[in-house]
PDB file of C-alpha atoms in Angstrom:
ATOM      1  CA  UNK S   1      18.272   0.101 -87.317  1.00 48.00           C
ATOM      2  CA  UNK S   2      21.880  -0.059 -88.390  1.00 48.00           C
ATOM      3  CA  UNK S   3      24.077   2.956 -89.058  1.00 47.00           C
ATOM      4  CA  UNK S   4      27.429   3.154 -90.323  1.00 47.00           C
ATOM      5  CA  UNK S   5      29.795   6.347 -90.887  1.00 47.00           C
ATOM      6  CA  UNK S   6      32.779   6.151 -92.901  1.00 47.00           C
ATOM      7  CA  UNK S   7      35.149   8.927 -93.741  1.00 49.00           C
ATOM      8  CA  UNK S   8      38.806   8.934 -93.980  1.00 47.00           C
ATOM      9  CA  UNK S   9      39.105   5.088 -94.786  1.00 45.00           C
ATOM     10  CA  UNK S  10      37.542   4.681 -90.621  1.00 45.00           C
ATOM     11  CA  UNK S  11      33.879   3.338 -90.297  1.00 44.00           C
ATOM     12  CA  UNK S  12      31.571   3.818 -86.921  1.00 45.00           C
ATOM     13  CA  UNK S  13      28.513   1.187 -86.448  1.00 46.00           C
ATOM     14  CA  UNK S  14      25.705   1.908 -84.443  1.00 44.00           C
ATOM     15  CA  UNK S  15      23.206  -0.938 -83.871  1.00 45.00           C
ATOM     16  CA  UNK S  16      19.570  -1.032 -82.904  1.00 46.00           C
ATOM     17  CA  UNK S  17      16.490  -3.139 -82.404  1.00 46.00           C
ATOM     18  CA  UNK S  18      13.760  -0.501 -83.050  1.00 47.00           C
ATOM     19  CA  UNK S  19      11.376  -0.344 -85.381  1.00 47.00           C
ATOM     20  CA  UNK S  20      11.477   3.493 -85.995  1.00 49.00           C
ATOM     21  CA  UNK S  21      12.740   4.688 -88.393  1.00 46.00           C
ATOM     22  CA  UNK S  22      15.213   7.574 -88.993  1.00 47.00           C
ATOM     23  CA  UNK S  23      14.354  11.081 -88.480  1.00 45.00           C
ATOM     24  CA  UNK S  24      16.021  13.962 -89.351  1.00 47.00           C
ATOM     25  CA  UNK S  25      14.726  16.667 -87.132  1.00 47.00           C
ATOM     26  CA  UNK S  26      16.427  19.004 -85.638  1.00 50.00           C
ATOM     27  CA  UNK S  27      14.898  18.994 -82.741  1.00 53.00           C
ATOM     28  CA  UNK S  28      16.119  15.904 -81.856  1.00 52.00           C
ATOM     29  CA  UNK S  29      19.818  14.468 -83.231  1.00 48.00           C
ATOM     30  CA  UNK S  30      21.231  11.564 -82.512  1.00 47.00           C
ATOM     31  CA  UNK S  31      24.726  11.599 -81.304  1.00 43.00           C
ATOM     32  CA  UNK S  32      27.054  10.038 -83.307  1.00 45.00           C
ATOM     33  CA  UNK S  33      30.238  10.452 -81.365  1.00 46.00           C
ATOM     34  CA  UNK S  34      31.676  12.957 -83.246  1.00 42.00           C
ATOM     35  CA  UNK S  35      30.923  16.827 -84.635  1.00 44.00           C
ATOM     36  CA  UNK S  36      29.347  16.798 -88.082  1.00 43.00           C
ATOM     37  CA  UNK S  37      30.470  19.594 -88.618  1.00 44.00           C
ATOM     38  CA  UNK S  38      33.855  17.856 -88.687  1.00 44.00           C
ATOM     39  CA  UNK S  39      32.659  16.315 -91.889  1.00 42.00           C
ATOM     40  CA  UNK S  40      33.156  17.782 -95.679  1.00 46.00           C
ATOM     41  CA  UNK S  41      30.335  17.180 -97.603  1.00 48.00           C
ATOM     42  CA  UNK S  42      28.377  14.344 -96.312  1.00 47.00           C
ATOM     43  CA  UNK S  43      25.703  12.274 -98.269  1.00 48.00           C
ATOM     44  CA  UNK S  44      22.998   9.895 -96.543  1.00 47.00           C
ATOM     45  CA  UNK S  45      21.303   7.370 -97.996  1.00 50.00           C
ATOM     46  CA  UNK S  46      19.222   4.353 -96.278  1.00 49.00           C
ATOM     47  CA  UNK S  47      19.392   1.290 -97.606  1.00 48.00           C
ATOM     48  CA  UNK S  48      17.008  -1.675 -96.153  1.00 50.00           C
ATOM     49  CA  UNK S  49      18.003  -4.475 -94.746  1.00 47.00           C
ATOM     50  CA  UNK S  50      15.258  -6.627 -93.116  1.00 45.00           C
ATOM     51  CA  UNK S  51      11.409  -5.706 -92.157  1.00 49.00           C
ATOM     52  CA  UNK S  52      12.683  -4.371 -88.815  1.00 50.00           C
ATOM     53  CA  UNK S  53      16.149  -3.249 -89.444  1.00 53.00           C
ATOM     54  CA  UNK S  54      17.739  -0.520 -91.441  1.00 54.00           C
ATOM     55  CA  UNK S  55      21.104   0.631 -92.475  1.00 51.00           C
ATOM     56  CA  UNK S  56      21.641   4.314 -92.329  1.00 50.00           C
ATOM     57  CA  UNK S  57      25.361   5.449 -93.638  1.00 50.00           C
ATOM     58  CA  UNK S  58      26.960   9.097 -93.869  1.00 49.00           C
ATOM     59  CA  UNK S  59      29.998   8.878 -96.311  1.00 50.00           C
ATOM     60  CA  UNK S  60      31.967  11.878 -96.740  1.00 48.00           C
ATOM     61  CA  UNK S  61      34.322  12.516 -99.867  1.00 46.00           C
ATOM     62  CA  UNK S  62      38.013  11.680 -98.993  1.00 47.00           C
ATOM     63  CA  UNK S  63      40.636  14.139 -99.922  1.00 46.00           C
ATOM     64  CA  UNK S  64      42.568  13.225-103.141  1.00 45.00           C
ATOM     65  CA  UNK S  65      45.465  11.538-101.600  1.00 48.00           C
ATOM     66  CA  UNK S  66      48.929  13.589-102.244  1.00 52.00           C
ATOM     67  CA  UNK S  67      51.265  11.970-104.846  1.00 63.00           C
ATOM     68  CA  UNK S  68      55.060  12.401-105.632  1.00 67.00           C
ATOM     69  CA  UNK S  69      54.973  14.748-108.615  1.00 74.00           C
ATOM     70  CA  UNK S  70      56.179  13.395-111.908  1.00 77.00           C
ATOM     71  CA  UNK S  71      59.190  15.854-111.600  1.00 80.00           C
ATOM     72  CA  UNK S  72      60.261  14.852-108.261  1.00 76.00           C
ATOM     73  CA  UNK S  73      60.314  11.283-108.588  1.00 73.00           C
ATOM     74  CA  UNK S  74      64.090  10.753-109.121  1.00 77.00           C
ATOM     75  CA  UNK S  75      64.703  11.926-105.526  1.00 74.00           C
ATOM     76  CA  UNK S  76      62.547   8.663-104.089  1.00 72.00           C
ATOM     77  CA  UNK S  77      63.124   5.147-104.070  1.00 71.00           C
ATOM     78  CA  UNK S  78      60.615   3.163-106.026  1.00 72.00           C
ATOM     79  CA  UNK S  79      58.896   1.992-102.507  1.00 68.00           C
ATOM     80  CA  UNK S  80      58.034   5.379-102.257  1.00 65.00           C
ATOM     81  CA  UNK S  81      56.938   6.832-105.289  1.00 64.00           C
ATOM     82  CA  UNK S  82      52.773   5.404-104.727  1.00 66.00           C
ATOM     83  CA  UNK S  83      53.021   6.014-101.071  1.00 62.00           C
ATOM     84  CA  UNK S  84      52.204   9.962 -99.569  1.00 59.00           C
ATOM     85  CA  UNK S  85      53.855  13.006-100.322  1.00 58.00           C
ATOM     86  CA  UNK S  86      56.928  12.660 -97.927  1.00 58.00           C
ATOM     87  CA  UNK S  87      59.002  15.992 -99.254  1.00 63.00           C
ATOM     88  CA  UNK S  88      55.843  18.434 -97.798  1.00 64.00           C
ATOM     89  CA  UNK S  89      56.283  16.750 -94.522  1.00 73.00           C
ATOM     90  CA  UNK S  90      58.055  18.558 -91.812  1.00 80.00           C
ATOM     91  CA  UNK S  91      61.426  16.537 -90.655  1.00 83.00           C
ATOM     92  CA  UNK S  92      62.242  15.465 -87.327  1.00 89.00           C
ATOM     93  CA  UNK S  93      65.471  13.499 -86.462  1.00 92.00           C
ATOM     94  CA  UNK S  94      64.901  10.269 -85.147  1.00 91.00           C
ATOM     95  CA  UNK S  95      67.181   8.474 -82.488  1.00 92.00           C
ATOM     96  CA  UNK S  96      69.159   6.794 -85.269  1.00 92.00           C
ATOM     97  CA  UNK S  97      69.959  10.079 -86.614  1.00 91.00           C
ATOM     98  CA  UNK S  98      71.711  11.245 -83.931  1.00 93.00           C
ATOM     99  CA  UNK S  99      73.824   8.379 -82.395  1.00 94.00           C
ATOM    100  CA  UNK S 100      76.713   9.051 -80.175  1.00 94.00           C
ATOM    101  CA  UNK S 101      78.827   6.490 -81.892  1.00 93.00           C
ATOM    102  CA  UNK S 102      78.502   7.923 -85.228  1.00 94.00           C
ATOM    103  CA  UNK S 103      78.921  11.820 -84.749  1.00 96.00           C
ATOM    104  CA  UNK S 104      82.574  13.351 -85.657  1.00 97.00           C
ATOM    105  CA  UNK S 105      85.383  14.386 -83.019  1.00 98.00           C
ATOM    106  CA  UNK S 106      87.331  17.506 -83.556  1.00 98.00           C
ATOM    107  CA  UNK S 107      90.448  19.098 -81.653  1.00 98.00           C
ATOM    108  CA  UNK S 108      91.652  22.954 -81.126  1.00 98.00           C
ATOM    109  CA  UNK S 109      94.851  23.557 -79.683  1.00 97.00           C
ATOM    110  CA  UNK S 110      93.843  26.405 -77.528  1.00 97.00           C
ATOM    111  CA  UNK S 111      97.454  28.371 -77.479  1.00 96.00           C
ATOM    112  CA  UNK S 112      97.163  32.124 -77.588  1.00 95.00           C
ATOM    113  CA  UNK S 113      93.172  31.708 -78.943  1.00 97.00           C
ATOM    114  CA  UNK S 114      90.638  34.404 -77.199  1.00 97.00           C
ATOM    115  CA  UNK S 115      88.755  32.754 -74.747  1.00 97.00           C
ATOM    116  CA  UNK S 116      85.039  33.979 -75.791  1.00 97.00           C
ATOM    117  CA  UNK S 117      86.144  33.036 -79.310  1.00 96.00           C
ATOM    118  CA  UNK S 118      86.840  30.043 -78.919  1.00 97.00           C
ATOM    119  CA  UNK S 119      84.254  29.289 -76.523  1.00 97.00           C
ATOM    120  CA  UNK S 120      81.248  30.387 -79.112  1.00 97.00           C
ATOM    121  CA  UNK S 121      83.344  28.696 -81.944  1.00 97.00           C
ATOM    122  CA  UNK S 122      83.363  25.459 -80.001  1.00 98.00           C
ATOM    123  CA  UNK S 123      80.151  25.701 -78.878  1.00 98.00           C
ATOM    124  CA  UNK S 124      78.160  25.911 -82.354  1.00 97.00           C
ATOM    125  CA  UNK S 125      80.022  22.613 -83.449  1.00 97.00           C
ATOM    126  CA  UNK S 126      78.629  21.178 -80.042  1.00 97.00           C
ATOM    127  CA  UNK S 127      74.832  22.486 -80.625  1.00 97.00           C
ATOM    128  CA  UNK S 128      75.659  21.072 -84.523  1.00 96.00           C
ATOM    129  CA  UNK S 129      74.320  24.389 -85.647  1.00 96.00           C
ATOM    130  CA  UNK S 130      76.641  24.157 -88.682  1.00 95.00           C
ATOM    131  CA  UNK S 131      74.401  20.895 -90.276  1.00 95.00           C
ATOM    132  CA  UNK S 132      71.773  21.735 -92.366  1.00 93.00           C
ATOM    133  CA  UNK S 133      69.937  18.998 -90.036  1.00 92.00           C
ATOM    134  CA  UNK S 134      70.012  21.370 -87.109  1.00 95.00           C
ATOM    135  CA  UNK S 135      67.230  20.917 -84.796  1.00 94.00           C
ATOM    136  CA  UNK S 136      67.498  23.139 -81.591  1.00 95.00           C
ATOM    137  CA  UNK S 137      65.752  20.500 -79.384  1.00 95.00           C
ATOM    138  CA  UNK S 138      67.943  17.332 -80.067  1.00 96.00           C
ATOM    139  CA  UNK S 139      71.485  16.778 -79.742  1.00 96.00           C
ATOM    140  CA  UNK S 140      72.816  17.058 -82.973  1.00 94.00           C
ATOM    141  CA  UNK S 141      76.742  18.098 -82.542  1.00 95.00           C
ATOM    142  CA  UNK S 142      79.966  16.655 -82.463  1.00 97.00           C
ATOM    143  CA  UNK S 143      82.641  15.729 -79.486  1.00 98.00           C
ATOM    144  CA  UNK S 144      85.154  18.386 -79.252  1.00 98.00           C
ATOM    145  CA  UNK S 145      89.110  17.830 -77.634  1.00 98.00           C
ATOM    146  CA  UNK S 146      90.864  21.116 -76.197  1.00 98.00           C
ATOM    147  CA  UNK S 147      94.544  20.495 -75.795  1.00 98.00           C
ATOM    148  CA  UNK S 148      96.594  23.133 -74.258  1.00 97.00           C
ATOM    149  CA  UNK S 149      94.185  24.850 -72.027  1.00 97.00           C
ATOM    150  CA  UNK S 150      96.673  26.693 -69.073  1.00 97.00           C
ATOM    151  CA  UNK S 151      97.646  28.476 -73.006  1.00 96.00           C
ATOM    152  CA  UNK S 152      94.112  30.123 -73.522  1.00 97.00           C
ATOM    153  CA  UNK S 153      94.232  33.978 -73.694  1.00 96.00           C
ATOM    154  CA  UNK S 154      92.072  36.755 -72.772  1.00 96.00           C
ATOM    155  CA  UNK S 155      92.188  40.208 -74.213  1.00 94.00           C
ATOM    156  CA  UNK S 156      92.468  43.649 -72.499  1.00 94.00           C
ATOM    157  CA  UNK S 157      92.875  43.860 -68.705  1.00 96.00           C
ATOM    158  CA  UNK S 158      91.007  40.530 -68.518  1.00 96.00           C
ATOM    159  CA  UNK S 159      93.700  38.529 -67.324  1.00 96.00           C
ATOM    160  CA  UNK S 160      93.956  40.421 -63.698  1.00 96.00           C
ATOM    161  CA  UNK S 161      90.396  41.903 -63.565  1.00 97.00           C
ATOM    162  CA  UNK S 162      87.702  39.059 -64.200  1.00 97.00           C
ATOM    163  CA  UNK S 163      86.585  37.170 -61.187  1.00 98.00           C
ATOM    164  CA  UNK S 164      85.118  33.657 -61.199  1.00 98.00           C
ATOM    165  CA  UNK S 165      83.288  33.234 -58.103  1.00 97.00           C
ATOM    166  CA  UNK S 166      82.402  29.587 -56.250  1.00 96.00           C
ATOM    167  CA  UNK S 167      80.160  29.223 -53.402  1.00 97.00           C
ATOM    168  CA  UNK S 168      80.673  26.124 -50.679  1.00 96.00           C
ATOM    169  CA  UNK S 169      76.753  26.640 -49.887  1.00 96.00           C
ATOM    170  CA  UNK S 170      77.775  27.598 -46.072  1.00 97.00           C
ATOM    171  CA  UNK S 171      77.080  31.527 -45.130  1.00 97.00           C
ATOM    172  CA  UNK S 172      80.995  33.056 -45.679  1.00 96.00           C
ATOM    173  CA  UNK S 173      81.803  30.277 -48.172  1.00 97.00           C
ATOM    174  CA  UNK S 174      82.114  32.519 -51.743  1.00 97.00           C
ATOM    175  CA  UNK S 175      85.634  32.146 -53.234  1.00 97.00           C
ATOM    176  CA  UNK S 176      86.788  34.959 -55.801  1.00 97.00           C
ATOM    177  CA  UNK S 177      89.590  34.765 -57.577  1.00 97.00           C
ATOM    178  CA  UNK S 178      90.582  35.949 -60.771  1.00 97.00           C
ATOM    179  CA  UNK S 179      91.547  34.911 -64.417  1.00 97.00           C
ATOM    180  CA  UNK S 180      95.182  34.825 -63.499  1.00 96.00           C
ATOM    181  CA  UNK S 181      94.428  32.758 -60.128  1.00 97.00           C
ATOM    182  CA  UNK S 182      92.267  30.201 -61.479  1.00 97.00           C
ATOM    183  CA  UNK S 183      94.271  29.796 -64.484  1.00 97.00           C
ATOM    184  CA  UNK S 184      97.565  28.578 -62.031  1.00 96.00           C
ATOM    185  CA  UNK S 185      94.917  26.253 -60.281  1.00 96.00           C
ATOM    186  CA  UNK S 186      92.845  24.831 -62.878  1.00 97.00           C
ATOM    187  CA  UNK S 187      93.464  25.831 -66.251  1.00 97.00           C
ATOM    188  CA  UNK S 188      90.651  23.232 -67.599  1.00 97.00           C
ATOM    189  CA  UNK S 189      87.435  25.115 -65.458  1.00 97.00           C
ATOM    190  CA  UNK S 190      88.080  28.103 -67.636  1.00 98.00           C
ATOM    191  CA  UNK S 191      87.170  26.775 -70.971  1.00 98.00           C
ATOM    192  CA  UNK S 192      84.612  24.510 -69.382  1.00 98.00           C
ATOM    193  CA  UNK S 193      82.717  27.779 -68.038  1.00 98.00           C
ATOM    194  CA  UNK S 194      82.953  29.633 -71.109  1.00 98.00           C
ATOM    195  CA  UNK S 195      81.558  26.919 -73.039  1.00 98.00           C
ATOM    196  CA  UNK S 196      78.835  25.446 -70.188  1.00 97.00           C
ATOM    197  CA  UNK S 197      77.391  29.408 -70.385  1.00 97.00           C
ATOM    198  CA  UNK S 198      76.435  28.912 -74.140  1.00 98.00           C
ATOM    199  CA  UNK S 199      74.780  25.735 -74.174  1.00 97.00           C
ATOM    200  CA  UNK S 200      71.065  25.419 -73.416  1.00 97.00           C
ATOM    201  CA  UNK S 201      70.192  25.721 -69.817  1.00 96.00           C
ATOM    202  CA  UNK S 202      68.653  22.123 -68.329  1.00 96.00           C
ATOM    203  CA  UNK S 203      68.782  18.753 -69.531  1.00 97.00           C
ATOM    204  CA  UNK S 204      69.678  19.187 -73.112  1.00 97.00           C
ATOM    205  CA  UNK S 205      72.659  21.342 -72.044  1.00 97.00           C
ATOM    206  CA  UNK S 206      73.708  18.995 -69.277  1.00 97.00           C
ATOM    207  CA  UNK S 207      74.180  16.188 -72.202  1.00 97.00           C
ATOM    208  CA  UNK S 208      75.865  18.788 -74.209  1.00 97.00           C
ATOM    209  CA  UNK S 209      78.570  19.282 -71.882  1.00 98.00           C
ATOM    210  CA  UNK S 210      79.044  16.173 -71.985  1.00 97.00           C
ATOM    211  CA  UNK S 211      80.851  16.241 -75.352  1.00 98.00           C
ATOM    212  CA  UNK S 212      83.569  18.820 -74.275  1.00 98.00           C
ATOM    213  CA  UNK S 213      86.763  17.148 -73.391  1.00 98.00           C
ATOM    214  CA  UNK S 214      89.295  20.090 -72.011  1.00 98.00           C
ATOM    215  CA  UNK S 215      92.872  18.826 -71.083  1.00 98.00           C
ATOM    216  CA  UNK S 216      96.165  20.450 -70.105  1.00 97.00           C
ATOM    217  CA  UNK S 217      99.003  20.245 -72.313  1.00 96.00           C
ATOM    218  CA  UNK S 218      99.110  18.556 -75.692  1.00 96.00           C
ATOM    219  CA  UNK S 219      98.136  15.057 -74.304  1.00 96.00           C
ATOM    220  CA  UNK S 220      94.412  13.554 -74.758  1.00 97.00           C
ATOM    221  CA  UNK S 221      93.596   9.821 -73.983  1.00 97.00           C
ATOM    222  CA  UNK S 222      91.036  10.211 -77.156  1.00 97.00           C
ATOM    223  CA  UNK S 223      93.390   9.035 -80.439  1.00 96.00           C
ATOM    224  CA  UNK S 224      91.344   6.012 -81.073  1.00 97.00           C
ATOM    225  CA  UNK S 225      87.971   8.413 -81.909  1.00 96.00           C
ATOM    226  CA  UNK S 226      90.417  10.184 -85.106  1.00 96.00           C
ATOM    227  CA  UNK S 227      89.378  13.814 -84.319  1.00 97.00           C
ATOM    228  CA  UNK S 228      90.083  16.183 -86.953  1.00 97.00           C
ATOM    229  CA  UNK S 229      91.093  20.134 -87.055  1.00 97.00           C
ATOM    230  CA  UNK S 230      88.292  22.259 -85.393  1.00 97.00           C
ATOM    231  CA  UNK S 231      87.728  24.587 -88.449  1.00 95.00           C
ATOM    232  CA  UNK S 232      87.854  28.378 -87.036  1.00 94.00           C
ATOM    233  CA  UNK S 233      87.104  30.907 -89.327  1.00 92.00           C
ATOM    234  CA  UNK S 234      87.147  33.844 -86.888  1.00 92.00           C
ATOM    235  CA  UNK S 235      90.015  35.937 -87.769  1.00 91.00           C
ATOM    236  CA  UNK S 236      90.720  37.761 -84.700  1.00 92.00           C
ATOM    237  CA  UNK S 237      90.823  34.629 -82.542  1.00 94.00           C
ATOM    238  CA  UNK S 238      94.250  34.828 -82.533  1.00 92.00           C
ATOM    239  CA  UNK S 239      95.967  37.258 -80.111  1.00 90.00           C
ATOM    240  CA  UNK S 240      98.396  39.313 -81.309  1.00 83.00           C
ATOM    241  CA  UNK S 241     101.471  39.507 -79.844  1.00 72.00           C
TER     242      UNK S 241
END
C-alpha cells in the first residue's frame, strides 16, 4: 500500500508491499511523521492501484492565498500584484539597506553647546532613531563630525566638580581628574564618553562608536564625505553667557 499526504502545496509518500489493507482504529495509528492534529480539515479517500497495492491520501484544504487588495494595488509594481500580500508582512532591513557607503554625514560645531545635550542629540542621529526605518537591533544611523571639542560646555559647578576616573588595571592605578583637567589634556575623550554611555552596550554599540568622529579645533580630514548641519532642535543647548 501507497500513501500520500499533501497539504500546503508539500506531499509525503509512504510505500509498502503488504497486502493489508488500511485500518482506521484507534488502537493502532500509523505514524505519519507529523501531528494530525496539525491538519485543518482532512479528507481520506483510497483509491486502488493494483491487486496488492493501494494508494491512501489525506488532503487538507489550503488557506485562500492572500492577495493585494484592489485598492492597494497602485503602491506595487506589476511583478507583485499576483504574488502574496507583502504590506501585512513585518519589515526587516536587509544588509543593502543599511550600507556604510550610502548613510549621510553630519557636523556640530560644539562651541558653548551643553555637553549632555549634545551628547543625546548626537547620539539619536547615530542609533538613526529619527528614520521611520528605525530598527533597534541594526545599525541604521549616520556618521557624525564634532569640530571644536576643547569649546564644549558644562552647566552649573560641573566644570570643577565632575570626575572622570581611569584605571591602569594595577592595585593603586585609578586616575581622577576632573572636567576642567581632562578638558586641558584631551578635550576629544569628553564627547567620546558622553556619547559611548548612550549607545547600546556590546557589539552593536562598539560599531556605533565607530561613526563618531570628535576633533579639536575647526579642522576635520572628512570634506570629501559632504557632511551637512547636525539639525538641533533643543533650545537650551546653548549656554548662556
Amino acid at each position: 500500500m501507497a500513501m500520500a499526504t499533501h497539504c500546503s502545496s508539500s506531499s509525503l509518500m509512504f510505500a509498502s508491499t503488504s497486502p493489508k489493507s488500511f485500518s482506521s482504529s484507534p488502537k493502532k495509528t500509523p505514524f505519519l511523521g507529523f501531528s494530525m492534529a496539525a491538519l485543518s480539515k482532512p479528507s481520506f479517500q483510497l483509491s486502488p492501484l493494483a491487486k496488492t497495492n493501494r494508494t491512501a491520501q489525506i488532503r487538507c484544504q489550503d488557506k485562500a492565498a492572500a492577495y493585494i487588495p484592489l485598492d492597494q494595488r497602485w503602491m506595487f509594481e506589476e511583478s507583485e500584484i499576483d504574488g502574496p500580500d507583502i504590506w501585512n508582512e513585518t519589515w526587516y532591513p536587509k544588509a543593502a539597506d543599511h550600507v556604510n557607503t550610502d548613510k549621510p554625514w553630519y557636523i556640530v560645531d560644539a562651541t558653548d553647546l551643553i555637553l549632555g545635550r549634545m551628547a543625546s542629540t548626537i547620539a539619536i542621529y547615530m542609533r538613526g532613531k529619527n528614520l521611520a526605518t528605525y530598527t533597534p537591533s541594526v545599525d541604521m544611523g549616520a556618521f557624525v563630525i564634532v569640530v571644536n571639542a576643547e569649546k564644549v560646555a558644562v552647566s552649573g559647578k560641573k566644570r570643577t566638580q565632575k570626575l572622570y576616573r581611569r584605571h591602569s588595571g594595577r592595585p593603586g592605578g585609578m586616575k581622577v581628574e576632573t572636567f576642567d583637567q581632562l578638558q586641558q589634556r584631551i578635550p576629544e575623550r569628553i564627547i567620546e564618553h558622553a556619547v559611548r554611555g548612550m549607545l547600546p552596550k556590546g557589539r552593536l554599540g562598539r560599531q556605533l562608536f565607530t561613526h563618531l568622529k570628535v576633533y579639536k579645533g575647526p579642522e576635520h580630514p572628512h570634506e570629501a564625505q559632504k557632511p551637512i548641519e547636525l539639525p538641533i532642535r533643543d533650545k537650551r543647548i546653548q549656554k548662556q553667557r
